[in-house]
Tab-separated table of C-alpha atoms and ligand atoms in Angstrom:
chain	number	residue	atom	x	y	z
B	25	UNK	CA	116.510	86.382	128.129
B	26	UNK	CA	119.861	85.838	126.843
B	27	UNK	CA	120.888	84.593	123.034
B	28	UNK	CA	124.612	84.406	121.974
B	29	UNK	CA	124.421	83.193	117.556
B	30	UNK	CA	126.411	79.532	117.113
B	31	UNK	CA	130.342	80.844	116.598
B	32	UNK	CA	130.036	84.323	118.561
B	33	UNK	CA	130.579	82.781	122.149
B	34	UNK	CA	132.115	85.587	123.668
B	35	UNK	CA	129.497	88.326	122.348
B	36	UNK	CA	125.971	87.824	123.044
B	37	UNK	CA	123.572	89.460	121.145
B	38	UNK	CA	121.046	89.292	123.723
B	39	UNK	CA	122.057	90.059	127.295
B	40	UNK	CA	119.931	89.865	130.144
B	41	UNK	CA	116.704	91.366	128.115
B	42	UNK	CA	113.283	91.790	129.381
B	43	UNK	CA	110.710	92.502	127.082
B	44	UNK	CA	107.015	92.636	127.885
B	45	UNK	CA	104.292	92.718	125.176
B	46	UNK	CA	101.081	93.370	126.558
B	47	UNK	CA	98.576	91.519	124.348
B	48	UNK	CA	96.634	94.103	121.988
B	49	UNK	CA	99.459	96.587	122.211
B	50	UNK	CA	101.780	97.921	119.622
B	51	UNK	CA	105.414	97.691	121.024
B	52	UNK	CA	107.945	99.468	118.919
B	53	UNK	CA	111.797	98.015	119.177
B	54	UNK	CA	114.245	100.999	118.418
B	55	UNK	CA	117.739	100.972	118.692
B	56	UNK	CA	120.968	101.132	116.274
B	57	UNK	CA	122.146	98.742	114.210
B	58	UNK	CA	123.133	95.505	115.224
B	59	UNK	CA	121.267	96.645	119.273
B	60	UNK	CA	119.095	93.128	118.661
B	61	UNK	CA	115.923	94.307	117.710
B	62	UNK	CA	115.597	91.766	115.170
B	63	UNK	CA	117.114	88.982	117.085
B	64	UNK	CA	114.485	89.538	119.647
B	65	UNK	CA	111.629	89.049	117.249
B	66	UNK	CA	113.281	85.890	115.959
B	67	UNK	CA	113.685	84.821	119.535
B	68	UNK	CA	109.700	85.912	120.089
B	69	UNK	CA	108.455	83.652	116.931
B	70	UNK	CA	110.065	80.811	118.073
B	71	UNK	CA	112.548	80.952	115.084
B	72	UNK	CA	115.484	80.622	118.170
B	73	UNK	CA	115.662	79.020	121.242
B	74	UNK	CA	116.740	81.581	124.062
B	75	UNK	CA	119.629	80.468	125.877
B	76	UNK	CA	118.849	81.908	129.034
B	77	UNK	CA	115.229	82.915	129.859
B	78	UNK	CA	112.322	81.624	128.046
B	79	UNK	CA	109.117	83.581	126.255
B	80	UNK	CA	106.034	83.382	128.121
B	81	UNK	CA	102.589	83.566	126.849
B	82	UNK	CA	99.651	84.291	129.165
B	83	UNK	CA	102.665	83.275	131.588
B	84	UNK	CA	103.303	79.840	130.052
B	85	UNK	CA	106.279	79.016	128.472
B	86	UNK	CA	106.223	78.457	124.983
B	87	UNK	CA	108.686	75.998	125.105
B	88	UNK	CA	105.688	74.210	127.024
B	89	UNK	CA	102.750	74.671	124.213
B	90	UNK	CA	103.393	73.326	120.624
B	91	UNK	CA	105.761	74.787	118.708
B	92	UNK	CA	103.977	74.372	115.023
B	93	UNK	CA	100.944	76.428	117.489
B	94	UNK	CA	102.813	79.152	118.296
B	95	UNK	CA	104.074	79.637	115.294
B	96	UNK	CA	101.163	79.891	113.649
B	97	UNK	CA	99.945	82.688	115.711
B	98	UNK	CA	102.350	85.214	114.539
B	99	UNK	CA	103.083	86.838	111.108
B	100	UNK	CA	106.174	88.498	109.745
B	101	UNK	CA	106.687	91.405	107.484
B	102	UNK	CA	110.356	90.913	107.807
B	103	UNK	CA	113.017	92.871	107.051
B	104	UNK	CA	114.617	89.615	105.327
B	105	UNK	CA	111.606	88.189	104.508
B	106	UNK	CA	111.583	86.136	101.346
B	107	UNK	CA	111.033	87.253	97.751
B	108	UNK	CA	109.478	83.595	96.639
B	109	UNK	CA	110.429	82.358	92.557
B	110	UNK	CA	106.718	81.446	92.476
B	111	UNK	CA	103.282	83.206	91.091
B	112	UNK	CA	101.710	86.751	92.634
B	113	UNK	CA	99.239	84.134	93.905
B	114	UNK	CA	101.705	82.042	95.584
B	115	UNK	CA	103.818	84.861	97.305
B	116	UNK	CA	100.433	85.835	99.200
B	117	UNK	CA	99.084	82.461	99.537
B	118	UNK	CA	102.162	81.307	101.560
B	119	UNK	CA	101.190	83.477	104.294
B	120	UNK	CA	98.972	80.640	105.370
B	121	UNK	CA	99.203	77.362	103.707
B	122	UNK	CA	96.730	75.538	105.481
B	123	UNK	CA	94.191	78.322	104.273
B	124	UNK	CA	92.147	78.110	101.073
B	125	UNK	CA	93.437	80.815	98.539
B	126	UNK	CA	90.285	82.286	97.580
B	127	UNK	CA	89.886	84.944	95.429
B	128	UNK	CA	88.337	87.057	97.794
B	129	UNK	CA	90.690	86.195	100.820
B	130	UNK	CA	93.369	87.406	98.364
B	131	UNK	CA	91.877	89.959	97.539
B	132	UNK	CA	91.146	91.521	101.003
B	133	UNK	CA	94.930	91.126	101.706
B	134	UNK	CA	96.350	93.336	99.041
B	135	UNK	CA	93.372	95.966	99.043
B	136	UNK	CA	94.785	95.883	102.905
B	137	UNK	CA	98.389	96.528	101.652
B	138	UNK	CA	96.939	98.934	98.626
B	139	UNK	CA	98.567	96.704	95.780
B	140	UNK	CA	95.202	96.294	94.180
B	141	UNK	CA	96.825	98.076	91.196
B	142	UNK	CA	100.097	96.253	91.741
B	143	UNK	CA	98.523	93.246	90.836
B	144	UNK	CA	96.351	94.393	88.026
B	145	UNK	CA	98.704	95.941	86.121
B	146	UNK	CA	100.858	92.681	86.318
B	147	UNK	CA	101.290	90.696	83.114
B	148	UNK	CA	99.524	88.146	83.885
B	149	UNK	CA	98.029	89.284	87.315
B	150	UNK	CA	97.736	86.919	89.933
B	151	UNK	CA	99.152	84.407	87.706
B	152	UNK	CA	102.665	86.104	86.737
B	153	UNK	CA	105.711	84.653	87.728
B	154	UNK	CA	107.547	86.905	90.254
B	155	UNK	CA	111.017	86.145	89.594
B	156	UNK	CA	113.700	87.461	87.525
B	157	UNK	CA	116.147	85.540	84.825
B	158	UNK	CA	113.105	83.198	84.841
B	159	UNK	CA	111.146	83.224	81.418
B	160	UNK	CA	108.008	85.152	81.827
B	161	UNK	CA	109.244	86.016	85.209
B	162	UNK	CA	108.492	89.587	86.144
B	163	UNK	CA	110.997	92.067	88.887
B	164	UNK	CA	109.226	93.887	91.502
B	165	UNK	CA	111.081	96.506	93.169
B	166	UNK	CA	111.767	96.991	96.943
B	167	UNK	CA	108.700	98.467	98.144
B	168	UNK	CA	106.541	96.625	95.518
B	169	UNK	CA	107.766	93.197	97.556
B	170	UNK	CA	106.670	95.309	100.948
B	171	UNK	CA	103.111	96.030	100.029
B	172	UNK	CA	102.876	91.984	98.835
B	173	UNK	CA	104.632	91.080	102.312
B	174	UNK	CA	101.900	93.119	104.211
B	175	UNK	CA	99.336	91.582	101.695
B	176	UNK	CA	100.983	88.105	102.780
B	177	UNK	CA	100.829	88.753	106.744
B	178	UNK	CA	96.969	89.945	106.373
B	179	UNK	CA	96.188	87.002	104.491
B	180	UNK	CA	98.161	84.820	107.362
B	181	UNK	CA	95.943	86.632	109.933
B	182	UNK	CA	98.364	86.453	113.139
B	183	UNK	CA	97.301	87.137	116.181
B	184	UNK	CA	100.909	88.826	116.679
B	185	UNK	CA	102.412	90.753	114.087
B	186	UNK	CA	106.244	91.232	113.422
B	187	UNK	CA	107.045	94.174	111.461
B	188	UNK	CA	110.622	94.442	110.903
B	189	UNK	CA	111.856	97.371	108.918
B	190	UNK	CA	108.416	97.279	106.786
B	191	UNK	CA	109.034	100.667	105.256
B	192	UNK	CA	112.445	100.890	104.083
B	193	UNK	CA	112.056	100.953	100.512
B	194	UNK	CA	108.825	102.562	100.489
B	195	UNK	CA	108.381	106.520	99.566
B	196	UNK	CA	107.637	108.954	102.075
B	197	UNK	CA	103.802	108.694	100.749
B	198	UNK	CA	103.786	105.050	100.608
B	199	UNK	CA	105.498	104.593	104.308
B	200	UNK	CA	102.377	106.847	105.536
B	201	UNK	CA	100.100	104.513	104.033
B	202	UNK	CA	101.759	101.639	105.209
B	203	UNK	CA	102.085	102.587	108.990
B	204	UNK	CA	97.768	103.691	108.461
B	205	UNK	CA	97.458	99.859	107.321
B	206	UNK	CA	99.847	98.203	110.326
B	207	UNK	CA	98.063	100.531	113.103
B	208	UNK	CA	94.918	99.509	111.184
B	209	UNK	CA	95.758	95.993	112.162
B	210	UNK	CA	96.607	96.358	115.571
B	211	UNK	CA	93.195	98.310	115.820
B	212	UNK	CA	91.784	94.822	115.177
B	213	UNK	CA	92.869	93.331	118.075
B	214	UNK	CA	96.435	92.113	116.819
B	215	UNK	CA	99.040	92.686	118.737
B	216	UNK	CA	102.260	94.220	117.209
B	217	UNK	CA	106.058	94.530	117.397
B	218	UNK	CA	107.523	97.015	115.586
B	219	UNK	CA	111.031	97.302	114.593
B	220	UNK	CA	112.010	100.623	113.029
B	221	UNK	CA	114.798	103.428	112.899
B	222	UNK	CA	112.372	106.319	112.017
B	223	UNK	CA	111.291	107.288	115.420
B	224	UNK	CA	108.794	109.468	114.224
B	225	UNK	CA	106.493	106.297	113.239
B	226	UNK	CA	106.497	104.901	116.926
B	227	UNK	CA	104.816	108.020	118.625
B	228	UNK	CA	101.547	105.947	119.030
B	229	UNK	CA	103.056	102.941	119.968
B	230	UNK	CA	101.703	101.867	123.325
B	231	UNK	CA	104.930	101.108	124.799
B	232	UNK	CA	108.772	101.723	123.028
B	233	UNK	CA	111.697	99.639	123.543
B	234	UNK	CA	115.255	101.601	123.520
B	235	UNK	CA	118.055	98.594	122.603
B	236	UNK	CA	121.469	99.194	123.273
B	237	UNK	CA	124.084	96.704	122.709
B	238	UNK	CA	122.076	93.918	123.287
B	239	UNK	CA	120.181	95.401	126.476
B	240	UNK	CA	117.186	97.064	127.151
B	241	UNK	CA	118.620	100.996	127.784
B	242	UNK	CA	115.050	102.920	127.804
B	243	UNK	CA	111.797	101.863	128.212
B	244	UNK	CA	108.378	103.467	128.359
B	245	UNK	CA	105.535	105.690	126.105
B	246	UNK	CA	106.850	108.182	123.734
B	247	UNK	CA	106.144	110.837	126.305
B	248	UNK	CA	107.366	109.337	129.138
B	249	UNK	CA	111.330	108.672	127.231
B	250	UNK	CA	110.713	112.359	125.635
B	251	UNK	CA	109.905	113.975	129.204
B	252	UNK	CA	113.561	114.820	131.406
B	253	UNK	CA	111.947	114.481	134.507
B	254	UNK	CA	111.271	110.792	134.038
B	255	UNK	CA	114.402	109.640	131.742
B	256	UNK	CA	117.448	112.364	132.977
B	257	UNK	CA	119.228	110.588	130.495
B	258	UNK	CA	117.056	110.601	127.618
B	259	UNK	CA	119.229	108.669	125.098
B	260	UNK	CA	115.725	108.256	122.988
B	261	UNK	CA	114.727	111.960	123.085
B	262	UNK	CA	118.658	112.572	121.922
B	263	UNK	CA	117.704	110.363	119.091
B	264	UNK	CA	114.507	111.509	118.295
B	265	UNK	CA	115.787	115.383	118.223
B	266	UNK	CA	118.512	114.225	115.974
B	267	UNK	CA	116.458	112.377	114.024
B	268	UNK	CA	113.667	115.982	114.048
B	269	UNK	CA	116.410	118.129	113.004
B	270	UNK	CA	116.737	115.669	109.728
B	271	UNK	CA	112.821	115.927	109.579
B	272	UNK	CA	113.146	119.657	109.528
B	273	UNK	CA	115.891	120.507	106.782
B	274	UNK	CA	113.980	117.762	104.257
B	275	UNK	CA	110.948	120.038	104.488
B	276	UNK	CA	113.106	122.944	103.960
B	277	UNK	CA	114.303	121.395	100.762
B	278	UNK	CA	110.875	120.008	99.888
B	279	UNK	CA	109.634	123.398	100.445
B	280	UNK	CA	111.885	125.611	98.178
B	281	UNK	CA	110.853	124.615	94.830
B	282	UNK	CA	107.496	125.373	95.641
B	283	UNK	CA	108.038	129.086	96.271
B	284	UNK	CA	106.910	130.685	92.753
B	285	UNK	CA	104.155	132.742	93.645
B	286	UNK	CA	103.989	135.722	96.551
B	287	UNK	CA	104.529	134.728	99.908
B	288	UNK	CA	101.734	134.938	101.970
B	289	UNK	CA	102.513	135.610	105.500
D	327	LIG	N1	122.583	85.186	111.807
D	327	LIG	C1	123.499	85.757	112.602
D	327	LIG	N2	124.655	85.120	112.907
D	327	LIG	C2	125.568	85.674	113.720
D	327	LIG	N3	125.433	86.864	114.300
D	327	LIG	C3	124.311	87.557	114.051
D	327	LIG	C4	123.281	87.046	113.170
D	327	LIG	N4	122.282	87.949	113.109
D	327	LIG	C5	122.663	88.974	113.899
D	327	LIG	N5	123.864	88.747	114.457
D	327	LIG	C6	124.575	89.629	115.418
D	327	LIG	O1	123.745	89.830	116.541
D	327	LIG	C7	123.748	91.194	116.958
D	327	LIG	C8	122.327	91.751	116.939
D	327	LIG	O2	121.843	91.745	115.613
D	327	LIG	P1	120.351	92.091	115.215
D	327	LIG	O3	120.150	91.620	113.820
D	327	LIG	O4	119.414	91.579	116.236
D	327	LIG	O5	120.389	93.680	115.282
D	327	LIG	P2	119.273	94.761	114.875
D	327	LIG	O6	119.042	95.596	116.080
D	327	LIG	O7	118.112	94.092	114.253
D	327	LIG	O8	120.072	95.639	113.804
D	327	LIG	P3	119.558	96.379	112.457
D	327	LIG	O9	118.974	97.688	112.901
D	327	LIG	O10	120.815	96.601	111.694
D	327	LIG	O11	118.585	95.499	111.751
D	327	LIG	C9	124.722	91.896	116.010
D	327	LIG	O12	125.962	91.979	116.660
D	327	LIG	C10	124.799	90.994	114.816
D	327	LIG	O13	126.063	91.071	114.211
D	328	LIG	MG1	117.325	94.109	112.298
């Protein structure tokens, strides 16, 4: 499928790209910036039309099946996903507004994201105002809003989940945890799309996505892009050493401070 954005008629952001997403699966999208990993997701959800090409489900086009439907079958943990003015309560709740907000529904969607303790040690748990300048209103920080986002797309219960950039402003630790919780997720029959620039987190991913420019460049399983013999030009595996020499120093410099006693060889 094709997609050029309103006012950017000579540069398409999508060009001629193929994507398959076999139900079940987690699909990672990699790529550099502005490749159009996340303007294939929006494009996927229904949030844009494709101009050329269409997005088949079960090989129907879902330009054929409702569009409220469709929607409703996927979730979003977006990378611009939206930081609500409204209660702790609310900011889940809105994953699904059609669902009841019990306590326990709630309650299984942030014990999925591990912001149990988030919540409690809010001022007013559930109840406090997430918003700042507001009066009462309480600031969350970057990776606080993540862990409430994945909270929000358990609650919503998609049958496909979007992750776009889920881990940014989490912590090493934190990132872990949240890649356990979205594999966790796809282990329950969800299918997911994951868009991310640390290629370490897509190993497991049933099938990878290299963008380039608005193209497809690489395609396959982590071993397959990694292995010369079946990708000669192995643009991924460049990436992926680059991004393991990175890997590498930061435990070297994670690693020095904790040299006090002998070294045991
Ligand atoms: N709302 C928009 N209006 C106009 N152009 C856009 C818009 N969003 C993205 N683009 C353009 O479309 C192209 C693809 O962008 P996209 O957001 O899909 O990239 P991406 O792979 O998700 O990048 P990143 O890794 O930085 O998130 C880029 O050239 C970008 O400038
Ligand atoms: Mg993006």
């Amino acid at each position: 499928m094709s997609f050029t954005y309103p006012g950017k008629d000579n540069k398409p952001a999508l060009d001629g790209v193929d994507l398959h997403i076999p139900a079940g699966a987690t699909v990672a999208l990699v790529g550099e910036n502005g490749s159009g990993k996340s303007t294939s997701a929006k494009l996927l959800a229904g949030l844009y039309l494709p101009d050329e090409g269409q997005v088949l489900v079960g090989g129907v086009p879902t330009s054929e099946i409702d569009r409220q439907a469709w929607f409703s079958r996927i979730a979003n943990v977006s990378q611009d996903f939206y930081h609500w003015p409204l209660t702790a309560r609310m900011n889940v709740a809105i994953g699904r507004t059609d669902a009841d907000p019990t306590e326990e529904r709630l309650t299984a969607g942030v014990r999925h994201a591990d912001a149990e303790d988030l919540i409690e040690d809010l001022p007013r748990g559930w109840d406090t105002l997430l918003a700042r300048g507001y009066q009462d209103g309480h600031s969350l920080s970057g990776g606080q809003w993540q862990k409430l986002g994945i909270a929000r797309a358990h609650f919503r219960a998609g049958q496909i989940l979007v992750v776009d950039e889920p881990t940014a402003a989490l912590d090493a630790k934190a990132e872990q945890q949240a890649f356990t919780r979205i594999r966790a997720l796809a282990a329950g029959g969800q299918t997911v799309v994951l868009i991310t620039h640390r290629l370490h987190s897509v190993r497991s991913a049933d099938l990878i996505y290299l963008m380039e420019d608005g193209r497809v460049a690489e395609s396959g399983t982590f071993a397959e892009l990694m292995d010369p013999a079946t990708v000669p030009d192995g643009r991924f595996r460049d990436m992926y050493e680059i991004q393991r020499a990175q890997f590498a120093s930061d435990d070297d410099e994670r690693a020095v401070p904790l040299q006090k006693g002998p070294t045991v060889t």
